[in-house]
XYZ file of C-alpha atoms in Angstrom:
679
model
C 0.252 0.117 -0.048
C 3.077 2.445 0.665
C 4.704 1.400 -2.287
C 1.500 2.497 -4.290
C 0.977 5.669 -2.594
C 4.905 6.253 -2.764
C 4.410 6.668 -6.887
C 1.972 9.136 -6.869
C 3.444 11.339 -4.132
C 6.903 11.176 -6.242
C 4.907 12.526 -9.356
C 3.281 15.151 -8.136
C 6.366 16.045 -6.296
C 8.147 16.099 -9.392
C 5.533 18.553 -10.862
C 5.567 21.025 -8.391
C 9.102 21.428 -8.514
C 10.203 20.901 -11.912
C 6.941 22.501 -13.606
C 7.717 26.352 -12.203
C 11.592 25.557 -13.640
C 10.279 24.444 -17.303
C 7.884 27.351 -17.478
C 9.992 30.654 -15.799
C 13.308 29.676 -16.667
C 14.602 31.548 -19.460
C 17.815 28.910 -19.791
C 15.317 25.922 -20.289
C 12.853 28.406 -22.193
C 15.220 28.522 -25.225
C 15.420 24.789 -25.808
C 11.561 25.019 -26.609
C 11.768 28.042 -28.606
C 11.467 27.161 -32.336
C 13.364 29.446 -35.326
C 10.235 30.939 -36.684
C 9.119 32.190 -32.995
C 12.647 33.635 -32.315
C 12.369 35.462 -35.843
C 8.742 36.574 -34.994
C 9.983 37.949 -31.832
C 13.103 39.975 -33.057
C 10.623 41.429 -35.809
C 8.150 42.529 -33.274
C 10.372 44.041 -31.055
C 13.776 45.251 -33.047
C 15.095 47.222 -30.065
C 16.375 43.939 -27.942
C 17.857 40.748 -28.310
C 18.299 37.389 -26.214
C 22.172 36.786 -26.154
C 23.279 34.023 -23.419
C 20.186 34.704 -21.169
C 20.256 38.300 -20.834
C 18.577 40.745 -22.540
C 20.573 43.262 -24.426
C 19.950 46.348 -26.742
C 20.599 45.807 -30.266
C 22.975 48.434 -30.916
C 23.342 48.344 -34.909
C 20.119 49.693 -34.567
C 19.311 53.069 -33.531
C 17.057 53.234 -30.010
C 13.829 54.645 -31.171
C 10.203 53.253 -30.869
C 8.499 51.592 -33.817
C 5.771 53.938 -33.370
C 8.134 57.012 -34.148
C 9.973 55.693 -37.010
C 8.230 57.185 -40.275
C 8.226 55.318 -43.452
C 11.000 55.905 -45.865
C 11.332 58.221 -48.592
C 11.955 56.795 -52.214
C 11.966 53.651 -53.298
C 12.124 50.179 -51.260
C 13.193 47.897 -53.711
C 16.187 48.392 -55.621
C 15.848 47.935 -59.392
C 18.478 45.610 -60.086
C 17.272 42.723 -57.459
C 20.468 40.326 -57.978
C 22.525 43.596 -57.938
C 21.518 44.616 -54.782
C 21.750 41.166 -53.309
C 25.650 41.070 -53.684
C 26.158 44.974 -52.572
C 23.314 44.419 -49.474
C 26.021 44.870 -46.716
C 27.467 48.116 -48.022
C 24.088 49.558 -46.671
C 25.123 49.938 -43.047
C 27.555 52.492 -41.996
C 30.954 51.863 -41.227
C 30.046 52.176 -37.236
C 27.224 49.695 -37.652
C 29.142 47.220 -39.413
C 32.013 47.738 -36.538
C 29.042 46.718 -33.965
C 27.981 44.016 -36.055
C 31.566 42.329 -36.259
C 31.782 42.732 -32.624
C 29.071 40.886 -32.010
C 30.029 37.863 -33.984
C 33.564 37.956 -32.487
C 31.866 37.806 -29.247
C 29.916 35.210 -30.273
C 32.569 32.861 -31.889
C 34.958 33.194 -28.770
C 31.581 32.090 -26.348
C 31.288 29.203 -29.185
C 34.894 28.295 -28.477
C 34.506 28.088 -24.857
C 32.090 25.474 -25.021
C 33.965 23.323 -27.223
C 32.293 24.265 -30.617
C 34.855 26.293 -32.132
C 34.615 25.043 -35.863
C 30.685 24.780 -35.855
C 30.733 28.537 -34.468
C 33.200 29.322 -36.934
C 30.677 27.751 -39.466
C 27.748 29.278 -38.404
C 28.969 32.661 -38.450
C 29.756 32.536 -42.135
C 26.368 31.257 -42.578
C 25.084 34.319 -40.470
C 27.250 36.232 -42.905
C 25.407 34.735 -45.917
C 21.922 35.164 -44.648
C 22.593 38.556 -44.141
C 23.392 38.898 -47.581
C 20.031 37.456 -48.644
C 17.737 38.642 -46.079
C 19.146 42.416 -46.412
C 16.776 42.547 -49.710
C 13.805 40.238 -48.174
C 11.289 43.091 -47.761
C 7.768 41.738 -46.803
C 5.306 43.001 -49.586
C 2.441 43.208 -46.893
C 5.204 44.666 -43.967
C 2.372 46.530 -41.743
C 4.963 47.820 -39.767
C 6.306 51.575 -40.492
C 9.808 50.694 -39.450
C 12.218 51.397 -42.485
C 12.427 47.861 -44.483
C 16.118 47.831 -44.485
C 15.859 48.130 -40.510
C 13.322 45.055 -40.306
C 15.920 43.194 -42.217
C 18.730 43.963 -40.466
C 16.789 42.887 -37.241
C 15.740 39.854 -39.077
C 19.628 39.122 -39.893
C 20.838 40.266 -36.137
C 18.037 37.851 -35.061
C 18.982 34.664 -36.864
C 22.683 35.341 -36.177
C 21.769 35.734 -32.318
C 19.235 32.968 -32.362
C 21.940 30.356 -33.541
C 24.667 31.568 -31.685
C 22.465 31.469 -28.914
C 21.097 28.059 -29.305
C 25.189 26.966 -29.223
C 25.808 28.305 -26.098
C 22.728 26.634 -24.608
C 22.667 23.461 -26.154
C 25.993 22.219 -27.636
C 24.500 18.487 -28.134
C 21.649 19.743 -31.031
C 24.246 22.262 -32.672
C 24.611 20.036 -36.035
C 21.102 19.733 -36.384
C 20.324 23.626 -35.954
C 23.524 24.139 -38.288
C 21.472 21.728 -40.755
C 18.342 23.539 -40.769
C 20.190 27.163 -40.803
C 21.643 25.769 -44.298
C 18.358 24.544 -45.450
C 16.669 27.573 -44.528
C 19.343 29.678 -46.100
C 19.013 27.997 -49.404
C 15.125 28.111 -49.365
C 15.452 31.971 -48.758
C 18.055 32.051 -51.457
C 15.883 30.887 -53.922
C 12.881 32.816 -52.760
C 14.751 35.810 -53.204
C 15.897 34.929 -56.847
C 12.214 34.280 -57.509
C 10.471 37.240 -56.011
C 13.325 39.591 -57.057
C 12.057 39.357 -60.475
C 8.675 40.181 -59.260
C 9.972 43.068 -56.811
C 11.941 44.633 -59.653
C 8.668 44.447 -62.216
C 6.627 45.581 -59.454
C 9.075 48.708 -58.719
C 9.101 49.395 -62.781
C 5.554 49.475 -62.659
C 5.723 51.893 -59.935
C 7.641 53.948 -61.405
C 6.070 54.097 -64.475
C 3.028 55.279 -62.522
C 4.794 57.877 -61.313
C 5.747 58.742 -64.415
C 2.416 58.717 -65.713
C 0.987 60.804 -62.757
C -0.138 64.188 -64.431
C 1.774 66.890 -63.236
C -0.382 70.025 -62.550
C 0.444 73.076 -64.734
C 1.116 76.276 -63.194
C -1.851 78.048 -65.135
C -4.351 75.371 -64.479
C -7.025 77.178 -62.696
C -6.310 80.215 -65.166
C -7.078 77.599 -68.015
C -10.140 76.313 -66.389
C -11.293 79.732 -65.683
C -10.976 80.406 -69.134
C -12.655 77.814 -70.575
C -15.573 78.840 -68.150
C -15.902 81.789 -70.184
C -16.513 79.972 -73.259
C -18.696 77.741 -72.061
C -20.759 81.166 -70.630
C -20.408 82.645 -73.794
C -22.040 79.676 -75.609
C -25.021 80.025 -72.961
C -25.396 83.616 -73.763
C -26.163 83.093 -77.286
C -28.719 80.162 -77.007
C -32.137 80.725 -77.302
C -32.877 78.543 -74.801
C -30.994 80.226 -72.029
C -31.705 83.649 -73.613
C -35.670 83.049 -72.701
C -34.575 82.607 -68.964
C -33.957 86.752 -67.976
C -33.185 85.264 -64.675
C -30.486 82.987 -65.263
C -28.804 85.673 -67.725
C -28.394 87.988 -65.062
C -26.896 85.809 -63.218
C -24.638 84.518 -65.516
C -23.700 88.071 -66.779
C -22.673 88.513 -63.076
C -20.498 85.545 -62.952
C -18.666 86.529 -66.190
C -17.846 89.792 -64.777
C -16.610 88.339 -61.593
C -14.668 85.975 -63.420
C -13.321 88.845 -65.811
C -12.323 90.692 -63.101
C -10.513 87.711 -61.181
C -8.232 87.302 -64.509
C -6.951 90.314 -64.925
C -4.070 89.922 -66.858
C -3.101 86.721 -64.871
C -1.091 84.003 -66.842
C -0.444 81.636 -63.786
C -2.178 80.555 -60.803
C -0.275 82.124 -58.471
C -0.968 85.710 -59.724
C -4.967 85.029 -59.168
C -6.593 86.281 -56.013
C -7.506 84.515 -52.816
C -11.451 84.606 -54.287
C -10.340 82.669 -57.339
C -11.638 79.455 -56.142
C -14.804 80.540 -54.836
C -15.508 82.647 -58.180
C -14.777 79.438 -59.853
C -17.050 77.158 -58.205
C -20.036 79.959 -58.439
C -19.514 80.334 -61.893
C -19.710 76.221 -62.089
C -22.637 75.993 -60.474
C -24.253 78.906 -62.944
C -23.173 76.890 -65.837
C -24.503 73.805 -64.316
C -27.951 75.499 -64.315
C -27.644 76.493 -67.913
C -27.041 72.364 -68.642
C -30.433 72.070 -66.926
C -32.146 74.840 -69.110
C -30.375 73.607 -72.645
C -28.897 69.698 -72.826
C -29.463 69.773 -76.054
C -25.011 68.742 -77.138
C -25.748 68.904 -81.157
C -26.993 72.783 -80.640
C -24.064 73.598 -78.265
C -21.570 71.587 -80.708
C -22.565 73.584 -83.405
C -22.179 77.021 -81.329
C -18.581 75.961 -80.540
C -17.562 75.395 -83.922
C -19.033 78.930 -84.868
C -17.057 80.423 -82.477
C -13.878 78.416 -83.446
C -14.017 79.686 -86.845
C -14.869 83.386 -85.744
C -11.652 82.961 -83.761
C -9.456 81.524 -86.435
C -10.632 84.545 -88.675
C -9.670 87.250 -86.395
C -6.667 85.753 -85.511
C -5.537 85.469 -89.511
C -6.352 89.402 -89.408
C -4.524 90.410 -86.474
C -1.623 88.151 -87.781
C -1.340 90.337 -91.119
C -1.726 93.537 -89.496
C 0.841 92.502 -86.839
C 3.138 91.579 -89.939
C 2.597 94.771 -91.458
C 3.230 96.922 -88.482
C 6.189 95.210 -87.709
C 7.548 95.862 -91.250
C 6.433 99.517 -90.869
C 8.257 100.152 -87.435
C 11.542 98.508 -88.633
C 11.519 100.644 -91.785
C 10.054 103.821 -90.231
C 13.321 106.140 -88.493
C 13.333 106.629 -85.305
C 13.352 110.378 -83.730
C 16.995 110.205 -83.010
C 17.987 108.900 -86.093
C 16.702 111.675 -88.015
C 18.238 114.222 -85.675
C 21.356 112.617 -85.848
C 22.282 113.592 -89.599
C 20.668 116.736 -89.452
C 22.713 117.912 -86.634
C 25.898 116.457 -88.379
C 25.234 117.973 -91.630
C 25.096 121.401 -90.021
C 28.401 121.223 -88.491
C 30.205 119.536 -91.863
C 29.159 122.729 -93.680
C 30.687 124.923 -91.287
C 34.250 123.509 -91.867
C 36.149 124.878 -94.501
C 37.068 122.816 -97.243
C 40.916 121.868 -95.927
C 38.866 120.018 -92.307
C 36.606 118.336 -94.865
C 39.114 115.580 -95.919
C 40.246 112.427 -94.223
C 43.625 111.523 -93.444
C 45.709 108.589 -95.344
C 44.044 108.756 -98.250
C 46.932 106.879 -100.083
C 45.550 103.755 -98.745
C 42.603 103.635 -100.540
C 44.150 102.084 -103.712
C 46.616 99.739 -101.813
C 45.877 95.883 -102.562
C 48.198 94.836 -99.884
C 45.598 96.348 -97.311
C 42.605 94.837 -95.986
C 39.615 96.499 -97.541
C 36.053 96.842 -96.609
C 32.772 97.797 -98.486
C 30.076 98.951 -96.344
C 26.846 100.463 -97.985
C 24.801 102.652 -95.647
C 22.689 105.483 -94.868
C 22.625 104.788 -91.020
C 24.984 106.630 -89.605
C 24.839 105.037 -86.001
C 24.955 101.622 -87.865
C 28.063 101.973 -89.817
C 29.765 103.702 -87.001
C 29.094 100.426 -85.351
C 30.334 98.206 -87.759
C 33.595 100.794 -88.308
C 34.409 100.667 -84.263
C 33.959 96.814 -83.726
C 36.167 95.916 -86.453
C 38.599 98.083 -85.659
C 38.563 97.214 -81.581
C 39.372 93.521 -82.457
C 41.806 94.022 -85.591
C 45.516 93.038 -84.563
C 46.880 95.962 -86.862
C 44.383 98.223 -87.237
C 46.664 100.121 -89.693
C 46.078 97.954 -92.010
C 41.987 98.334 -92.152
C 40.692 100.411 -94.893
C 36.935 101.123 -94.765
C 35.563 102.396 -97.998
C 31.929 103.529 -96.962
C 28.946 104.538 -99.877
C 26.045 106.255 -98.881
C 23.295 108.429 -100.680
C 23.493 112.145 -101.111
C 21.173 112.949 -98.321
C 23.491 111.325 -95.728
C 26.902 112.186 -97.608
C 27.722 115.159 -95.297
C 26.575 113.705 -91.933
C 28.464 110.329 -92.482
C 31.711 112.306 -93.528
C 31.142 114.544 -90.355
C 30.590 111.510 -87.634
C 34.185 109.900 -88.957
C 35.756 113.326 -89.038
C 34.697 113.765 -85.506
C 34.916 110.280 -84.552
C 37.816 108.707 -86.385
C 38.829 105.039 -85.809
C 41.871 104.701 -84.285
C 44.848 104.096 -87.064
C 42.217 102.892 -89.623
C 41.467 104.610 -93.042
C 38.176 105.686 -93.647
C 36.795 107.167 -96.896
C 32.969 108.614 -97.314
C 31.812 108.630 -101.536
C 28.422 109.591 -102.784
C 26.431 107.177 -104.666
C 25.588 109.859 -107.018
C 29.112 110.895 -107.708
C 29.264 107.308 -109.479
C 28.260 108.538 -112.923
C 28.738 105.546 -114.994
C 25.675 103.595 -112.967
C 22.873 104.724 -114.833
C 19.787 103.103 -116.134
C 21.548 102.606 -119.495
C 24.357 100.132 -118.216
C 22.484 98.747 -115.146
C 18.845 97.032 -115.817
C 18.031 97.099 -112.224
C 18.200 100.623 -111.971
C 16.008 101.053 -115.087
C 13.782 98.910 -113.499
C 13.702 100.775 -110.200
C 12.794 103.851 -112.234
C 9.844 102.307 -113.948
C 6.292 103.626 -113.034
C 5.346 100.114 -112.365
C 7.747 99.380 -109.849
C 6.636 102.742 -107.870
C 3.238 101.805 -108.283
C 3.962 98.483 -106.794
C 5.791 100.116 -103.592
C 3.685 103.026 -102.968
C -0.065 102.017 -103.907
C -2.746 102.659 -101.378
C -3.497 99.105 -100.343
C -0.795 97.635 -98.535
C -2.333 94.311 -97.845
C -3.214 93.509 -101.718
C 0.063 91.553 -102.200
C 0.707 88.780 -99.624
C 4.479 89.304 -99.967
C 4.580 92.464 -97.706
C 8.015 91.869 -96.788
C 9.090 92.644 -100.433
C 7.196 95.865 -100.881
C 10.017 97.740 -98.910
C 10.867 100.956 -100.253
C 14.635 100.393 -99.259
C 14.708 97.831 -102.824
C 14.111 101.113 -104.845
C 17.407 102.181 -103.802
C 20.235 101.610 -105.899
C 22.344 101.555 -102.637
C 20.918 97.868 -102.093
C 22.278 96.764 -105.326
C 25.736 98.125 -105.029
C 27.101 94.987 -103.877
C 27.135 93.661 -107.732
C 29.041 96.171 -108.645
C 32.269 95.772 -106.778
C 34.635 95.220 -109.789
C 33.470 98.870 -111.028
C 33.936 100.475 -107.406
C 36.917 99.360 -106.527
C 39.012 99.179 -109.901
C 42.214 98.714 -108.468
C 41.744 96.551 -105.715
C 42.322 92.333 -105.796
C 40.003 91.609 -102.710
C 37.275 93.238 -100.842
C 35.294 92.153 -97.615
C 31.518 93.217 -97.873
C 30.047 94.375 -94.600
C 26.215 94.804 -93.822
C 25.616 97.530 -91.894
C 23.656 95.439 -89.200
C 26.689 93.341 -87.919
C 28.674 93.238 -85.260
C 32.535 92.298 -85.658
C 33.608 90.060 -82.623
C 37.004 88.764 -83.685
C 39.830 89.741 -86.092
C 39.019 89.362 -89.365
C 42.397 89.784 -91.008
C 42.472 85.626 -91.771
C 40.116 86.489 -94.231
C 42.218 87.753 -96.479
C 44.733 84.814 -96.909
C 42.068 82.232 -97.569
C 42.457 80.241 -100.636
C 38.836 80.200 -102.516
C 40.148 77.728 -104.841
C 38.804 79.853 -107.904
C 35.783 80.454 -106.594
C 34.491 84.020 -106.562
C 32.725 84.669 -103.016
C 33.117 83.196 -99.555
C 30.052 82.572 -97.647
C 28.352 80.784 -95.043
C 25.737 78.645 -95.904
C 22.464 78.520 -94.178
C 20.967 75.473 -95.446
C 20.765 73.804 -91.850
C 16.656 74.958 -92.232
C 14.603 73.807 -95.068
C 13.257 77.641 -95.387
C 16.768 78.326 -96.902
C 16.832 76.835 -99.674
C 16.784 77.757 -103.472
C 12.914 77.008 -103.634
C 12.295 79.460 -100.655
C 13.404 82.253 -102.905
C 12.736 81.376 -106.354
C 10.102 79.944 -108.519
C 10.510 77.025 -109.588
C 7.232 76.479 -111.683
C 9.225 78.821 -114.361
C 10.789 76.440 -116.992
C 14.047 79.174 -116.833
C 14.716 78.401 -112.668
C 13.768 75.191 -112.719
C 15.754 73.783 -115.617
C 18.979 75.803 -114.127
C 18.865 75.552 -110.056
C 18.511 72.854 -107.751
C 15.396 73.235 -105.385
C 16.891 71.757 -102.729
C 20.594 73.614 -103.407
C 21.928 75.284 -100.181
C 21.028 79.065 -99.885
C 23.698 81.401 -98.362
C 23.708 84.965 -96.764
C 25.014 88.238 -97.546
C 26.216 90.139 -94.627
C 29.849 89.031 -94.301
C 31.330 88.094 -97.509
C 34.798 87.814 -99.001
C 35.095 88.514 -102.623
C 38.016 88.040 -105.182
C 37.466 90.449 -107.539
C 40.037 89.377 -110.195
C 38.090 86.087 -110.286
C 34.765 88.671 -110.275
C 36.442 90.342 -113.508
C 37.401 86.820 -115.068
C 34.207 85.416 -115.186
C 32.579 88.657 -116.260
C 29.815 88.246 -113.008
C 28.174 91.338 -113.539
C 27.429 90.417 -116.650
C 25.600 87.346 -115.863
C 23.446 89.313 -113.191
C 22.612 91.947 -115.638
C 21.172 88.819 -117.890
C 19.104 87.266 -115.151
C 17.972 90.964 -114.153
C 16.479 91.478 -117.725
C 14.494 88.233 -117.417
C 13.330 89.396 -114.420
C 11.748 92.289 -115.517
C 8.460 91.492 -114.808
C 9.359 90.036 -111.374
C 8.501 86.322 -112.493
C 11.472 84.271 -111.595
C 11.672 85.937 -108.124
C 10.302 88.403 -105.943
C 12.325 91.896 -105.500
C 15.238 92.000 -103.086
C 19.122 90.812 -103.280
C 19.649 87.231 -101.883
C 17.272 86.008 -104.821
C 19.299 87.103 -107.741
C 22.701 86.519 -105.555
C 21.721 83.149 -105.283
C 21.354 83.382 -109.259
C 24.358 85.193 -110.166
C 26.793 83.285 -107.755
C 25.482 79.923 -108.219
C 28.082 76.748 -108.329
C 30.799 80.198 -107.680
C 30.556 80.061 -103.733
C 33.181 78.840 -101.174
C 31.874 77.461 -98.045
C 33.191 79.344 -95.167
C 32.985 77.871 -91.516
C 30.005 78.818 -89.701
C 31.649 80.258 -86.926
C 32.512 83.265 -89.274
C 29.269 84.618 -89.392
C 25.836 83.736 -87.423
C 22.936 85.019 -88.252
C 19.445 85.513 -86.882
C 19.806 87.925 -83.739
C 17.106 90.357 -85.883
C 14.456 87.904 -85.702
C 15.048 84.499 -84.084
C 15.481 84.996 -80.151
C 16.506 81.425 -79.756
C 20.193 81.659 -81.604
C 22.661 79.527 -79.274
C 24.613 82.093 -76.765
C 27.299 79.590 -77.102
C 26.862 80.113 -81.319
C 27.014 84.056 -80.854
C 30.298 83.761 -78.254
C 32.217 82.112 -80.609
C 31.172 83.990 -84.142
C 33.389 86.067 -85.646
C 30.644 88.125 -86.799
C 27.126 88.267 -85.728
C 24.316 89.656 -87.771
C 20.972 90.885 -87.029
C 19.275 90.242 -90.406
C 15.311 90.770 -89.909
C 12.978 93.645 -89.020
C 14.271 94.102 -85.067
C 17.178 95.698 -85.860
C 19.366 96.545 -82.503
C 18.845 100.388 -82.853
C 15.076 100.167 -82.521
C 12.827 99.315 -79.577
C 11.373 96.192 -81.227
C 14.919 94.551 -81.064
C 15.307 91.461 -79.243
C 16.287 92.747 -75.469
C 18.732 89.569 -74.812
C 21.012 90.494 -78.223
C 21.445 94.521 -77.483
C 24.337 94.748 -75.367
C 26.597 93.000 -78.296
C 25.711 96.025 -80.629
C 24.880 98.926 -78.170
C 28.519 98.674 -76.235
C 29.924 100.054 -79.438
C 28.456 103.047 -79.225
C 29.692 106.202 -77.401
C 26.641 107.471 -75.675
C 28.500 110.374 -74.087
C 29.233 111.721 -77.690
C 27.912 115.246 -77.661
C 25.790 114.551 -81.155
C 24.209 111.357 -79.754
C 23.204 113.607 -76.343
C 22.131 116.424 -78.238
C 19.812 114.440 -80.354
C 18.790 112.645 -77.098
C 19.682 109.031 -78.390
C 20.136 106.664 -75.413
C 20.585 102.856 -74.674
C 17.826 100.792 -75.068
C 17.155 98.645 -72.272
C 19.296 95.527 -72.679
C 18.816 91.499 -71.377
């Protein structure tokens, strides 16, 4: 009987003594803790870990609560998953890496003390592989707001510390634990390789969605308000809504409010604070109009009529703008009208000995650098001369031949007598003194004096001809055609550099006289980079004379800065070629008036292409001329209507021209000629 009672008593004794030990002792508890639960523990609480039965802080991670951490900015997954696996350890800072190595060394020392040094090294190595894999294992359904990188680091530490702890507390199970860890590692690697593609795909899709997100333009509300005005005008004109006077009054009130809010605004930031309220109020009123008139066909018909009317108004305004721009460009500003009058008065006060230029012996010296400049604009001619001389290596070798008309002859001479260029030679001639240039010799001069030509330029209806730019009275002046008579003007010269009066020289031009033109007559900079600078832009290829002799896709080129071999000109009799084509175009059937079309024809296959850096065009019409091209150019050309001495000029290009004008000069101050606003 005692034996029967002894066994239950012993069983109860064992149960009451050892059960608390099993349930409450951390050391024994580690035997019953599975790897999965350990990992879960570390994911739930990243701030601590169990090492050797003690709870220690996880120093590798920042000591912040999970609730205080914010979601990371930027992409969670890398674009190249395989690349990020190999470089995952690089994401830790050097301090974090040092602390990780310290923990690993402590773990290895502890394992060596328990007699499992070899296994400990292997576990540490496996722990390193695990960290490489798990650094990029981000949970797609992660609910914790902690940074995914921190969670990944926590998993690595959890696995490493769990393995180390088990090695310490249970040496007999080390091989089994190691095998399971290796199996888990291989499984995780396969999972990462499989999911890496998915993650990369999701990342790509996420970035694509971000790119596809429509960026709100800075004038979104302005556009919306303008659209509301258009819709309001539609409802105002419909018969169904006009029969409702209460609605019409409300709609007109809303239109006034929106117009007041819009004002001159071009972007949302220009709008007043009440813009949103007015926008909502207008939208409500338009909704009422939709209820009154819901016939879409009627509204569409009205919108089409409004669109047609707007397009017609735009066409008329464009034509008026073009005409007024040309008129403004050719109208002489008050200051430039005053200047020649003031200069002429001073010139005629001089005695005859004071009216002559020095160094006249250089005018026919073929060894010097000769320039041909034909202009009636005194200030423009002054800029050409000043900019050329200021960049010349040896100004004494440069000779400027200026030809002007009778009206500006005295003023032009007086300007250069009062403001002589340093060391350079200047001469001013009157085109009226070229007695050989008459209508019997020059067909173009005969045409310019004809009544039909005068009627073409001065008839009252300015809009009767669509080619307004060709109806410019400057083409009536022989000054514009003197470039085709250079050998007659300079009979003793071999080479001459032709310059327009709307250019600025930025580099020494002496190198142009040493160029070998290889038997060509004229050196030019081609302009065929754009389609509208080809021959078919200027010539009438529907005429058989043009279509049989020229290529419509041939490169055009520019007057403005051209080196001309006068000896080759004379040998090839270029002036006669020019005359023959002018005689054929007496009714303007081959080209409209101007100098470039006959120039393209006259010098066809006789041009030598210069480097583009010698001559950059477009500063008188194209605000998009590259600053880089301007800086490297030897000559910049303000071709077009927006001349630099006019208020309509392009502001950012003015300073290149105005810096060669001395606005403190007495004649300029007397005529109130001031520097225009620059860029």
